[in-house]
mmCIF file of C-alpha atoms in Angstrom:
data_model
loop_
_atom_site.group_PDB
_atom_site.id
_atom_site.type_symbol
_atom_site.label_atom_id
_atom_site.label_comp_id
_atom_site.label_asym_id
_atom_site.label_seq_id
_atom_site.Cartn_x
_atom_site.Cartn_y
_atom_site.Cartn_z
ATOM 1 C CA MET A 29 -102.681 -106.177 -32.327
ATOM 2 C CA GLU A 30 -103.894 -108.515 -29.718
ATOM 3 C CA GLN A 31 -107.015 -110.669 -30.714
ATOM 4 C CA ASP A 32 -109.785 -110.068 -28.622
ATOM 5 C CA PRO A 33 -110.460 -113.117 -26.331
ATOM 6 C CA GLU A 34 -114.160 -113.066 -27.316
ATOM 7 C CA VAL A 35 -113.438 -113.835 -30.965
ATOM 8 C CA PRO A 36 -113.724 -117.743 -30.527
ATOM 9 C CA ALA A 37 -117.027 -117.155 -29.134
ATOM 10 C CA ARG A 38 -118.320 -114.902 -31.700
ATOM 11 C CA VAL A 39 -117.105 -117.355 -34.360
ATOM 12 C CA ARG A 40 -119.024 -120.364 -32.514
ATOM 13 C CA GLU A 41 -121.931 -117.878 -32.552
ATOM 14 C CA VAL A 42 -121.627 -117.648 -36.201
ATOM 15 C CA ILE A 43 -121.472 -121.263 -36.800
ATOM 16 C CA ALA A 44 -124.385 -121.945 -34.801
ATOM 17 C CA ALA A 45 -126.298 -119.409 -36.944
ATOM 18 C CA ALA A 46 -125.258 -120.988 -39.913
ATOM 19 C CA GLY A 47 -126.807 -124.255 -39.032
ATOM 20 C CA VAL A 48 -123.960 -126.700 -40.077
ATOM 21 C CA THR A 49 -121.590 -128.780 -38.546
ATOM 22 C CA GLN A 50 -118.092 -127.112 -37.692
ATOM 23 C CA ARG A 51 -116.430 -129.390 -40.277
ATOM 24 C CA GLU A 52 -118.747 -128.209 -42.882
ATOM 25 C CA PHE A 53 -118.281 -124.341 -42.168
ATOM 26 C CA ALA A 54 -114.367 -125.070 -42.128
ATOM 27 C CA ARG A 55 -114.993 -126.469 -45.696
ATOM 28 C CA ARG A 56 -116.823 -123.347 -46.430
ATOM 29 C CA ILE A 57 -114.132 -121.119 -45.357
ATOM 30 C CA VAL A 58 -111.498 -123.347 -46.914
ATOM 31 C CA MET A 59 -109.939 -123.937 -43.506
ATOM 32 C CA ASP A 60 -108.436 -126.960 -41.836
ATOM 33 C CA PRO A 61 -110.815 -128.488 -39.273
ATOM 34 C CA SER A 62 -108.096 -129.094 -36.944
ATOM 35 C CA LYS A 63 -107.084 -125.371 -36.981
ATOM 36 C CA LEU A 64 -110.646 -124.099 -36.661
ATOM 37 C CA SER A 65 -111.105 -126.481 -33.599
ATOM 38 C CA ARG A 66 -107.842 -125.141 -31.961
ATOM 39 C CA SER A 67 -108.821 -121.552 -32.561
ATOM 40 C CA LEU A 68 -112.000 -122.098 -31.244
ATOM 41 C CA GLY A 69 -110.511 -123.875 -28.080
ATOM 42 C CA GLY A 70 -108.506 -120.866 -27.443
ATOM 43 C CA THR A 71 -104.962 -122.739 -28.235
ATOM 44 C CA ARG A 72 -104.653 -120.898 -31.614
ATOM 45 C CA ARG A 73 -105.297 -117.422 -32.784
ATOM 46 C CA PHE A 74 -107.226 -116.917 -35.686
ATOM 47 C CA THR A 75 -105.496 -115.153 -38.658
ATOM 48 C CA ALA A 76 -106.837 -111.913 -40.039
ATOM 49 C CA ALA A 77 -107.428 -113.878 -43.668
ATOM 50 C CA GLU A 78 -109.447 -116.665 -41.694
ATOM 51 C CA LEU A 79 -111.502 -114.066 -39.977
ATOM 52 C CA ALA A 80 -112.019 -112.265 -43.246
ATOM 53 C CA ARG A 81 -113.307 -115.322 -44.922
ATOM 54 C CA ILE A 82 -115.444 -115.961 -41.808
ATOM 55 C CA ALA A 83 -117.144 -112.492 -41.966
ATOM 56 C CA ASP A 84 -117.602 -112.627 -45.657
ATOM 57 C CA THR A 85 -118.990 -116.377 -46.139
ATOM 58 C CA ALA A 86 -121.402 -116.078 -43.213
ATOM 59 C CA ASP A 87 -122.230 -112.529 -44.180
ATOM 60 C CA VAL A 88 -121.828 -110.953 -40.855
ATOM 61 C CA ASP A 89 -120.242 -107.763 -39.518
ATOM 62 C CA ALA A 90 -116.420 -108.046 -39.347
ATOM 63 C CA ALA A 91 -116.198 -105.337 -36.983
ATOM 64 C CA TRP A 92 -118.571 -107.052 -34.628
ATOM 65 C CA LEU A 93 -116.528 -110.365 -35.190
ATOM 66 C CA LEU A 94 -113.229 -108.712 -34.308
ATOM 67 C CA GLY A 95 -114.720 -106.853 -31.448
ATOM 68 C CA THR A 96 -113.842 -103.579 -32.739
ATOM 69 C CA ARG A 97 -117.364 -102.073 -32.644
ATOM 70 C CA GLY A 98 -116.891 -100.389 -29.294
ATOM 71 C CA ALA A 99 -117.847 -101.096 -25.806
ATOM 72 C CA GLY A 100 -121.584 -101.393 -24.877
ATOM 73 C CA ASP A 101 -122.391 -102.650 -28.285
ATOM 74 C CA PRO A 102 -123.014 -106.447 -28.134
ATOM 75 C CA ALA A 103 -124.539 -106.424 -31.505
ATOM 76 C CA PRO A 104 -125.437 -110.253 -32.680
ATOM 77 C CA PRO A 105 -124.246 -111.393 -36.176
ATOM 78 C CA ARG A 106 -125.915 -109.427 -38.947
ATOM 79 C CA PRO A 107 -125.383 -108.512 -42.447
ATOM 80 C CA ALA A 108 -122.154 -106.649 -42.948
ATOM 81 C CA ALA A 109 -122.472 -102.839 -44.337
ATOM 82 C CA ARG A 110 -119.495 -103.533 -46.687
ATOM 83 C CA ARG A 111 -121.125 -105.000 -49.833
ATOM 84 C CA GLY A 112 -119.079 -104.084 -52.874
ATOM 85 C CA LEU A 113 -117.809 -107.353 -54.201
ATOM 86 C CA ARG A 114 -119.631 -109.352 -51.840
ATOM 87 C CA ALA A 115 -122.835 -108.420 -53.731
ATOM 88 C CA VAL A 116 -121.974 -110.467 -56.607
ATOM 89 C CA ALA A 117 -120.162 -113.551 -54.830
ATOM 90 C CA PRO A 118 -121.542 -116.856 -55.920
ATOM 91 C CA PRO A 119 -124.214 -119.023 -53.850
ATOM 92 C CA GLU A 120 -121.110 -121.066 -52.433
ATOM 93 C CA GLY A 121 -119.153 -117.811 -51.073
ATOM 94 C CA ARG A 122 -116.336 -116.166 -52.478
ATOM 95 C CA PRO A 123 -113.363 -118.129 -50.868
ATOM 96 C CA LEU A 124 -114.815 -121.655 -52.115
ATOM 97 C CA GLN A 125 -115.262 -119.933 -55.537
ATOM 98 C CA ILE A 126 -111.530 -118.457 -55.426
ATOM 99 C CA ILE A 127 -110.284 -121.867 -54.457
ATOM 100 C CA ARG A 128 -112.129 -123.806 -57.372
ATOM 101 C CA GLU A 129 -110.958 -121.431 -59.737
ATOM 102 C CA THR A 130 -107.588 -121.752 -58.463
ATOM 103 C CA VAL A 131 -107.653 -125.494 -58.654
ATOM 104 C CA ARG A 132 -108.884 -125.298 -62.272
ATOM 105 C CA LEU A 133 -106.158 -122.828 -63.319
ATOM 106 C CA ILE A 134 -103.315 -124.720 -61.518
ATOM 107 C CA ALA A 135 -104.538 -127.887 -63.287
ATOM 108 C CA GLU A 136 -104.269 -126.169 -66.651
ATOM 109 C CA HIS A 137 -101.006 -124.081 -66.471
ATOM 110 C CA GLY A 138 -99.153 -125.181 -63.378
ATOM 111 C CA PHE A 139 -98.884 -123.401 -59.941
ATOM 112 C CA HIS A 140 -96.189 -121.034 -60.867
ATOM 113 C CA ALA A 141 -97.840 -119.857 -63.953
ATOM 114 C CA VAL A 142 -100.862 -118.866 -62.376
ATOM 115 C CA ARG A 143 -101.124 -114.964 -61.654
ATOM 116 C CA VAL A 144 -103.654 -113.446 -58.858
ATOM 117 C CA GLN A 145 -104.971 -111.547 -61.648
ATOM 118 C CA ASP A 146 -105.812 -114.709 -63.533
ATOM 119 C CA ILE A 147 -107.795 -116.010 -60.480
ATOM 120 C CA ALA A 148 -109.597 -112.383 -60.157
ATOM 121 C CA LYS A 149 -110.625 -112.572 -63.776
ATOM 122 C CA ALA A 150 -111.962 -116.162 -63.584
ATOM 123 C CA CYS A 151 -113.992 -115.171 -60.514
ATOM 124 C CA GLU A 152 -115.067 -111.928 -62.025
ATOM 125 C CA THR A 153 -113.592 -109.945 -59.197
ATOM 126 C CA SER A 154 -110.713 -107.797 -58.035
ATOM 127 C CA THR A 155 -107.136 -109.045 -57.126
ATOM 128 C CA ALA A 156 -107.743 -106.927 -53.824
ATOM 129 C CA ALA A 157 -110.769 -109.416 -53.077
ATOM 130 C CA ILE A 158 -108.469 -112.319 -53.736
ATOM 131 C CA HIS A 159 -105.935 -110.783 -51.179
ATOM 132 C CA TYR A 160 -108.400 -109.958 -49.006
ATOM 133 C CA HIS A 161 -109.371 -113.772 -48.203
ATOM 134 C CA PHE A 162 -105.878 -115.245 -49.323
ATOM 135 C CA PRO A 163 -103.019 -112.772 -48.535
ATOM 136 C CA GLY A 164 -100.205 -114.625 -50.400
ATOM 137 C CA ARG A 165 -99.723 -117.259 -53.110
ATOM 138 C CA ASP A 166 -98.579 -119.916 -50.366
ATOM 139 C CA ASP A 167 -101.991 -119.226 -48.579
ATOM 140 C CA LEU A 168 -103.918 -119.872 -52.248
ATOM 141 C CA LEU A 169 -101.594 -123.164 -52.726
ATOM 142 C CA GLU A 170 -102.395 -124.695 -49.137
ATOM 143 C CA ALA A 171 -106.151 -123.988 -49.695
ATOM 144 C CA ALA A 172 -106.187 -125.437 -53.070
ATOM 145 C CA VAL A 173 -104.588 -128.594 -52.083
ATOM 146 C CA ARG A 174 -106.587 -128.697 -48.838
ATOM 147 C CA TRP A 175 -109.725 -128.399 -51.048
ATOM 148 C CA CYS A 176 -108.741 -131.122 -53.251
ATOM 149 C CA MET A 177 -107.839 -133.532 -50.013
ATOM 150 C CA ASP A 178 -111.538 -132.841 -48.794
ATOM 151 C CA GLU A 179 -112.844 -133.684 -51.941
ATOM 152 C CA ASP A 180 -111.220 -136.826 -52.055
ATOM 153 C CA THR A 181 -111.950 -137.750 -48.313
ATOM 154 C CA ALA A 182 -115.535 -136.921 -49.168
ATOM 155 C CA ARG A 183 -115.653 -139.404 -52.045
ATOM 156 C CA ARG A 184 -114.197 -141.972 -49.810
ATOM 157 C CA ALA A 185 -116.633 -141.100 -47.081
ATOM 158 C CA ALA A 186 -119.589 -141.608 -49.375
ATOM 159 C CA LEU A 187 -118.381 -144.791 -50.326
ATOM 160 C CA SER A 188 -117.873 -146.181 -46.793
ATOM 161 C CA GLN A 189 -121.228 -145.144 -46.037
ATOM 162 C CA ALA A 190 -122.524 -146.872 -49.042
ATOM 163 C CA LEU A 191 -121.146 -150.045 -48.238
ATOM 164 C CA GLY A 192 -122.134 -149.933 -44.581
ATOM 165 C CA PRO A 193 -122.660 -153.537 -43.007
ATOM 166 C CA ALA A 194 -120.094 -154.745 -45.345
ATOM 167 C CA ARG A 195 -117.286 -152.824 -43.554
ATOM 168 C CA ALA A 196 -117.700 -154.683 -40.263
ATOM 169 C CA GLY A 197 -114.838 -157.062 -40.764
ATOM 170 C CA GLU A 198 -116.809 -160.406 -40.479
ATOM 171 C CA THR A 199 -117.086 -162.692 -43.500
ATOM 172 C CA ALA A 200 -119.210 -161.095 -46.168
ATOM 173 C CA SER A 201 -122.474 -162.345 -46.808
ATOM 174 C CA ALA A 202 -124.295 -162.974 -50.061
ATOM 175 C CA GLY A 203 -125.447 -159.779 -51.662
ATOM 176 C CA THR A 204 -122.897 -157.516 -49.756
ATOM 177 C CA ALA A 205 -119.754 -156.096 -50.945
ATOM 178 C CA ASP A 206 -116.781 -157.486 -49.562
ATOM 179 C CA ALA A 207 -113.283 -155.729 -48.675
ATOM 180 C CA ALA A 208 -112.188 -156.720 -52.272
ATOM 181 C CA ASP A 209 -115.241 -154.929 -53.699
ATOM 182 C CA GLU A 210 -114.409 -151.963 -51.749
ATOM 183 C CA LEU A 211 -110.717 -152.090 -52.779
ATOM 184 C CA ARG A 212 -111.797 -152.028 -56.380
ATOM 185 C CA GLN A 213 -114.113 -149.060 -55.805
ATOM 186 C CA LEU A 214 -111.317 -147.018 -54.320
ATOM 187 C CA ILE A 215 -108.951 -147.650 -57.305
ATOM 188 C CA GLU A 216 -112.027 -146.734 -59.226
ATOM 189 C CA LEU A 217 -112.115 -143.262 -57.405
ATOM 190 C CA GLN A 218 -108.426 -142.927 -57.879
ATOM 191 C CA THR A 219 -108.499 -143.303 -61.804
ATOM 192 C CA PRO A 220 -108.579 -140.039 -63.604
ATOM 193 C CA ARG A 221 -111.344 -140.746 -65.909
ATOM 194 C CA THR A 222 -113.362 -137.556 -65.305
ATOM 195 C CA SER A 223 -112.202 -133.809 -66.016
ATOM 196 C CA ARG A 224 -112.803 -133.180 -62.004
ATOM 197 C CA ARG A 225 -110.408 -136.160 -61.118
ATOM 198 C CA ARG A 226 -107.856 -134.995 -64.012
ATOM 199 C CA GLU A 227 -107.847 -131.586 -62.482
ATOM 200 C CA GLN A 228 -106.992 -132.956 -58.800
ATOM 201 C CA TRP A 229 -104.419 -135.087 -60.337
ATOM 202 C CA CYS A 230 -102.812 -132.154 -61.893
ATOM 203 C CA VAL A 231 -102.833 -130.266 -58.779
ATOM 204 C CA TRP A 232 -101.310 -133.388 -56.996
ATOM 205 C CA LEU A 233 -98.268 -133.205 -59.650
ATOM 206 C CA ASP A 234 -97.556 -129.388 -58.441
ATOM 207 C CA LEU A 235 -98.222 -130.521 -54.865
ATOM 208 C CA TRP A 236 -95.293 -133.053 -54.884
ATOM 209 C CA ALA A 237 -92.885 -130.458 -56.561
ATOM 210 C CA GLU A 238 -93.961 -127.835 -53.913
ATOM 211 C CA ALA A 239 -93.787 -130.490 -50.937
ATOM 212 C CA ALA A 240 -90.074 -131.048 -51.654
ATOM 213 C CA ARG A 241 -89.662 -126.983 -50.997
ATOM 214 C CA SER A 242 -92.535 -126.156 -48.758
ATOM 215 C CA THR A 243 -92.842 -127.154 -45.042
ATOM 216 C CA ALA A 244 -96.448 -126.180 -44.937
ATOM 217 C CA VAL A 245 -97.420 -127.877 -48.195
ATOM 218 C CA GLY A 246 -95.070 -131.009 -47.241
ATOM 219 C CA ARG A 247 -97.173 -131.500 -43.861
ATOM 220 C CA LEU A 248 -100.329 -131.718 -46.093
ATOM 221 C CA HIS A 249 -98.586 -133.852 -48.388
ATOM 222 C CA THR A 250 -97.574 -136.164 -45.496
ATOM 223 C CA GLU A 251 -100.890 -135.949 -43.946
ATOM 224 C CA TYR A 252 -103.109 -136.889 -47.047
ATOM 225 C CA TYR A 253 -100.744 -139.957 -47.605
ATOM 226 C CA ARG A 254 -100.926 -141.120 -44.249
ATOM 227 C CA GLN A 255 -104.766 -141.022 -44.165
ATOM 228 C CA TRP A 256 -105.254 -142.529 -47.767
ATOM 229 C CA ARG A 257 -102.596 -145.739 -46.798
ATOM 230 C CA ALA A 258 -104.413 -146.037 -43.474
ATOM 231 C CA THR A 259 -107.652 -146.444 -45.587
ATOM 232 C CA VAL A 260 -106.087 -149.013 -47.741
ATOM 233 C CA ALA A 261 -104.342 -150.813 -44.915
ATOM 234 C CA ASP A 262 -107.770 -151.185 -43.350
ATOM 235 C CA VAL A 263 -109.379 -152.509 -46.161
ATOM 236 C CA VAL A 264 -106.685 -154.956 -46.883
ATOM 237 C CA ARG A 265 -106.670 -156.110 -43.176
ATOM 238 C CA ARG A 266 -110.363 -156.717 -43.365
ATOM 239 C CA GLY A 267 -110.208 -158.488 -46.495
ATOM 240 C CA VAL A 268 -107.476 -160.968 -44.917
ATOM 241 C CA ALA A 269 -109.975 -161.391 -42.029
ATOM 242 C CA GLN A 270 -112.864 -161.954 -44.535
ATOM 243 C CA GLY A 271 -110.726 -164.648 -46.376
ATOM 244 C CA VAL A 272 -110.888 -162.825 -49.872
ATOM 245 C CA PHE A 273 -107.072 -161.863 -49.453
ATOM 246 C CA ARG A 274 -104.020 -163.431 -48.734
ATOM 247 C CA PRO A 275 -102.361 -163.074 -45.318
ATOM 248 C CA VAL A 276 -100.192 -160.170 -46.086
ATOM 249 C CA ASP A 277 -98.864 -157.105 -44.254
ATOM 250 C CA PRO A 278 -101.481 -154.439 -44.894
ATOM 251 C CA ASP A 279 -99.067 -151.407 -44.559
ATOM 252 C CA ALA A 280 -96.802 -152.953 -47.040
ATOM 253 C CA ALA A 281 -99.767 -153.614 -49.371
ATOM 254 C CA ALA A 282 -101.120 -150.062 -48.926
ATOM 255 C CA LEU A 283 -97.515 -148.654 -49.558
ATOM 256 C CA HIS A 284 -97.031 -150.722 -52.752
ATOM 257 C CA LEU A 285 -100.553 -149.969 -54.208
ATOM 258 C CA THR A 286 -100.188 -146.223 -53.482
ATOM 259 C CA ALA A 287 -96.806 -146.108 -55.538
ATOM 260 C CA LEU A 288 -98.358 -147.914 -58.536
ATOM 261 C CA ILE A 289 -101.634 -145.791 -58.381
ATOM 262 C CA ASP A 290 -99.387 -142.518 -58.343
ATOM 263 C CA GLY A 291 -97.021 -143.868 -61.291
ATOM 264 C CA LEU A 292 -99.814 -144.980 -63.446
ATOM 265 C CA ALA A 293 -101.667 -141.554 -62.910
ATOM 266 C CA THR A 294 -98.761 -139.819 -63.948
ATOM 267 C CA GLN A 295 -98.543 -141.482 -67.187
ATOM 268 C CA VAL A 296 -102.210 -140.989 -67.960
ATOM 269 C CA LEU A 297 -101.729 -137.297 -67.200
ATOM 270 C CA ALA A 298 -98.616 -137.238 -69.530
ATOM 271 C CA ALA A 299 -100.424 -138.623 -72.423
ATOM 272 C CA ALA A 300 -102.397 -136.322 -74.565
ATOM 273 C CA PRO A 301 -106.288 -137.157 -74.418
ATOM 274 C CA ASP A 302 -106.616 -138.658 -77.774
ATOM 275 C CA GLY A 303 -103.042 -139.507 -78.499
ATOM 276 C CA PRO A 304 -100.889 -142.368 -77.826
ATOM 277 C CA GLY A 305 -99.980 -143.399 -74.207
ATOM 278 C CA THR A 306 -101.518 -144.824 -71.047
ATOM 279 C CA ARG A 307 -105.136 -144.520 -70.614
ATOM 280 C CA PRO A 308 -107.375 -144.276 -67.830
ATOM 281 C CA ASP A 309 -108.833 -147.802 -68.765
ATOM 282 C CA ASP A 310 -105.263 -149.072 -68.973
ATOM 283 C CA MET A 311 -104.368 -147.640 -65.285
ATOM 284 C CA HIS A 312 -107.440 -149.454 -63.981
ATOM 285 C CA ALA A 313 -106.593 -152.578 -65.531
ATOM 286 C CA ALA A 314 -103.249 -152.780 -64.458
ATOM 287 C CA LEU A 315 -104.157 -151.806 -60.818
ATOM 288 C CA LEU A 316 -106.940 -154.675 -60.688
ATOM 289 C CA ALA A 317 -104.195 -156.999 -62.185
ATOM 290 C CA HIS A 318 -101.862 -155.896 -59.375
ATOM 291 C CA VAL A 319 -104.614 -156.651 -56.751
ATOM 292 C CA ASP A 320 -105.337 -160.125 -58.161
ATOM 293 C CA ALA A 321 -101.749 -161.000 -58.377
ATOM 294 C CA THR A 322 -100.594 -159.894 -55.211
ATOM 295 C CA LEU A 323 -103.702 -159.773 -52.684
ATOM 296 C CA THR A 324 -106.579 -161.910 -53.795
ATOM 297 C CA ALA A 325 -106.783 -165.488 -52.385
ATOM 298 C CA HIS A 326 -107.147 -168.095 -54.855
#
């Protein structure tokens, strides 16, 4: 069935009515922002699952959104007639709840051990509601991984905003954080001290295995690491300009640090919480020692 050419315009109307940015709306419906942008621009079609999530999250009439209400009925976005499971959806919306519970269950049991029934039970809904938003397991895995990526990106963006003037690239002045401080804080963000970070690292372990078999997840894996290494390389580059780091190759330094972070995090996750093995503090100390030994200007 051909998609109504007016669907992108209706989705734009829904986003405007929500009063949020396009990126924030993409986060709410658990959709890649670039895919949303291309769909709105007409170079990509919305999938049925994406339109279902838009209608459900924005609480609009799905028939209106799809353009199936009939000619001569240009009804604006309004509460959908279908309620059922939607009536007990959490404040953040059903799709986001599904993904958060999926992430938690993947972290606890591994992706291939998690059944749709388990996710439905955790969300206190039905398997039909899960499939309504995410038709297949691959859709769930991709959305869960993307949500973890978005969470990590948001933390880095918050750090960047907090540092503000210190990121300009010039010599750091008294009282401002230099690039070395920023790198130390990025390392702290990657250390699985909290339950949320530990959950996300557990999902990454599944991601690495799936990336070797799945083209879609592999692309996510490649994109995430491209963004992360670019962030680290940019910090190293500014540190060299500020004189707090030695004149090194920023891209090589980012690659080495990333490999060390991944290896140490795997050791932390493999250790029992109260047993012997690599602890988060051990990981953090080893990473700072690496930075001091290979980057810090003495």
